[in-house]
GROMACS .gro file of C-alpha atoms in nm:
model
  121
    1UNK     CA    1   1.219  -5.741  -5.004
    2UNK     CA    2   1.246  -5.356  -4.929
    3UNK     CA    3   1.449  -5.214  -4.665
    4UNK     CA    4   1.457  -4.846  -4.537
    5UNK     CA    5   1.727  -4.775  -4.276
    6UNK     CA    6   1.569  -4.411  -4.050
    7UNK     CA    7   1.651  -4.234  -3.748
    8UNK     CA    8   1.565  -4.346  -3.432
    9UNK     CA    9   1.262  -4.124  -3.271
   10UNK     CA   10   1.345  -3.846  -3.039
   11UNK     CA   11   1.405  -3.966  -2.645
   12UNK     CA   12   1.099  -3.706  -2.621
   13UNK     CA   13   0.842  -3.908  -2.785
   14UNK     CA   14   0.896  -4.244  -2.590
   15UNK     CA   15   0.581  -4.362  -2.410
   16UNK     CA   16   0.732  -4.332  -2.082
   17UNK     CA   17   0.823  -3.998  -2.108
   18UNK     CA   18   0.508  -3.855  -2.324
   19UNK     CA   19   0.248  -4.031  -2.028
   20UNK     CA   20   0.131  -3.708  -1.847
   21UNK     CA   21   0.252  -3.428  -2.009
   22UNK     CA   22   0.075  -3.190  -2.284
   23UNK     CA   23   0.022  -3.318  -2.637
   24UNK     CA   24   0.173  -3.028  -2.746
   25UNK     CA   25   0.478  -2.992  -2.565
   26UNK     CA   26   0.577  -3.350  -2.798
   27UNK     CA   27   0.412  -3.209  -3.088
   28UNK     CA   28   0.763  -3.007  -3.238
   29UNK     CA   29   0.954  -3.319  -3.175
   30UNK     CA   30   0.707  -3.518  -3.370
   31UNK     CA   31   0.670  -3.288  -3.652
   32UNK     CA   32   1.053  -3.255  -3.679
   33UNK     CA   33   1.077  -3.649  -3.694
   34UNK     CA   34   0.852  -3.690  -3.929
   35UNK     CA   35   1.043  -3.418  -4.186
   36UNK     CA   36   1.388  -3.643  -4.134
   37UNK     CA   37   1.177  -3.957  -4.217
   38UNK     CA   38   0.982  -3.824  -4.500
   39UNK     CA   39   1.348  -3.716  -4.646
   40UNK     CA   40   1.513  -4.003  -4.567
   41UNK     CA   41   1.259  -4.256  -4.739
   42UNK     CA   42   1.236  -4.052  -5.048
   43UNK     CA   43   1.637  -4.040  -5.042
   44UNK     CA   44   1.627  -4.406  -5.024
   45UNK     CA   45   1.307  -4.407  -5.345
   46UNK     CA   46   1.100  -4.601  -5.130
   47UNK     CA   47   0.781  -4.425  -5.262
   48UNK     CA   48   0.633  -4.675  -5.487
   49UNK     CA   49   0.526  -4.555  -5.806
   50UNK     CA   50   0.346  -4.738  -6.155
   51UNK     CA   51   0.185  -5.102  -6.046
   52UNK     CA   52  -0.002  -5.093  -5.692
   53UNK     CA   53   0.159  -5.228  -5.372
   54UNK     CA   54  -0.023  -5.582  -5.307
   55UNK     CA   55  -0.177  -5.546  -4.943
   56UNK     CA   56  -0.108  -5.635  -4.642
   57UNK     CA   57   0.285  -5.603  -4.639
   58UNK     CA   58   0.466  -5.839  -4.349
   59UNK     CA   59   0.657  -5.574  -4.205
   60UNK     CA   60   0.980  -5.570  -3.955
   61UNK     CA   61   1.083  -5.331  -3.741
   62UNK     CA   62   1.443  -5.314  -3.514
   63UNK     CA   63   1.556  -5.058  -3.382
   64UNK     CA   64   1.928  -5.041  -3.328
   65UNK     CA   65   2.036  -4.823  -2.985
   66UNK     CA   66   2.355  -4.616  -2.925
   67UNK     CA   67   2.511  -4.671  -2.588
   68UNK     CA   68   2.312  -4.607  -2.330
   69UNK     CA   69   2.024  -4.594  -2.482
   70UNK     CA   70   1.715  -4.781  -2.393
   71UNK     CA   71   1.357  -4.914  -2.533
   72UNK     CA   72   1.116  -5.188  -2.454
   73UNK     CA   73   0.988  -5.386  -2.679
   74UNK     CA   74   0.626  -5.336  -2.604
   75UNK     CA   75   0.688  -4.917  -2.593
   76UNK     CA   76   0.843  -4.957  -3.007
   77UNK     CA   77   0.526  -4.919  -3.201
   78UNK     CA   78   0.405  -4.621  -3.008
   79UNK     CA   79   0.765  -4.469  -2.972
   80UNK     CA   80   0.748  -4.498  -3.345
   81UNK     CA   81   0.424  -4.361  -3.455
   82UNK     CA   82   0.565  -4.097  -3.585
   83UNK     CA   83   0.758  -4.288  -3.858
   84UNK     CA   84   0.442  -4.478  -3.951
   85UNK     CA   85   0.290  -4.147  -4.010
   86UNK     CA   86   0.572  -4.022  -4.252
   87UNK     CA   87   0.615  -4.347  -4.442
   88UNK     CA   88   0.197  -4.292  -4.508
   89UNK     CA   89   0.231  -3.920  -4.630
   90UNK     CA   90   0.518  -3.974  -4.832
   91UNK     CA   91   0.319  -4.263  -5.050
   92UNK     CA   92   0.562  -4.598  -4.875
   93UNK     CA   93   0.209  -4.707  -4.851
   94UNK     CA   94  -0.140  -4.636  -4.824
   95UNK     CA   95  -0.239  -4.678  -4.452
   96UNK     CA   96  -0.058  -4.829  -4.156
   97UNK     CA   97  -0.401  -5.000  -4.054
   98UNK     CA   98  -0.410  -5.379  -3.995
   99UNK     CA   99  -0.603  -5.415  -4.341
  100UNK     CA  100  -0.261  -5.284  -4.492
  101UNK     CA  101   0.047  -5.387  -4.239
  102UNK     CA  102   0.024  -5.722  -4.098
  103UNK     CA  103   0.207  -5.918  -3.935
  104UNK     CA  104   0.365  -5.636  -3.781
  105UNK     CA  105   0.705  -5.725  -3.568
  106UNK     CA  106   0.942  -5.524  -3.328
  107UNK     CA  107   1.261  -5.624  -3.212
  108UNK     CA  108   1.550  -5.391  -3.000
  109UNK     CA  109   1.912  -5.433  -3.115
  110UNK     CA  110   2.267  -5.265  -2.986
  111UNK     CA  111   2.495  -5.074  -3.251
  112UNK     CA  112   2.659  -4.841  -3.034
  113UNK     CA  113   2.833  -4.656  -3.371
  114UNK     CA  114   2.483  -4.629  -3.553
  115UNK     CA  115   2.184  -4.623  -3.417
  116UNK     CA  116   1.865  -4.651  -3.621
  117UNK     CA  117   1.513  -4.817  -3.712
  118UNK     CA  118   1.560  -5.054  -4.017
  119UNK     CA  119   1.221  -5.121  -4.173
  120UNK     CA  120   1.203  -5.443  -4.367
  121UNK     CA  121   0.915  -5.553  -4.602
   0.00000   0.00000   0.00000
């Protein structure tokens, strides 16, 4: 079992705020969340290298938030696309597509002194 432990996403690229506005007025906060993810997984060496990954990976999501924070559970997989995208570039795995990552599942915690996403596979 792997574990990566990221930043939480930008307040910016939550569902309910993104629904109406310009792609690319969410585009720098994307971009800039994907550079701390990208540096934080290869930090953490969670770029597999030698012997391929065996597909599809059971992944786990939670997301811990800070005081006064706030997330539904159904908004988590969009409000963390951007993290899927990172974790692909930087070589975590090969594609987030259901042929790769399945069962995917969310879950919202509190840690008011450190909030995060912890990925477990």
């Amino acid at each position: 079992m792997a574990k990566l432990i990221l930043p939480l996403p930008p307040k910016e690229l939550k569902v309910n705020r993104a629904l109406g506005v310009h792609w690319g007025s969410t585009r720098p906060f994307r971009k800039a969340y994907q550079l701390q993810v990208a540096v934080a997984a290869r930090a953490q060496r969670a770029v597999w290298e030698g012997k391929p990954q065996p597909y599809p990976v059971a992944v786990r999501v939670v997301a811990y938030l800070g005081k006064g924070q706030r997330c539904d559970i159904s908004d988590l997989g969009s409000w963390t696309k951007g993290l899927w995208d990172a974790l692909i570039a930087v070589g975590v795995w090969r594609d987030d597509g259901s042929k790769f990552l399945r069962p995917m599942t969310f879950d919202v915690a509190r840690d008011a002194a450190n909030p995060r996403v912890e990925v477990v596979w």
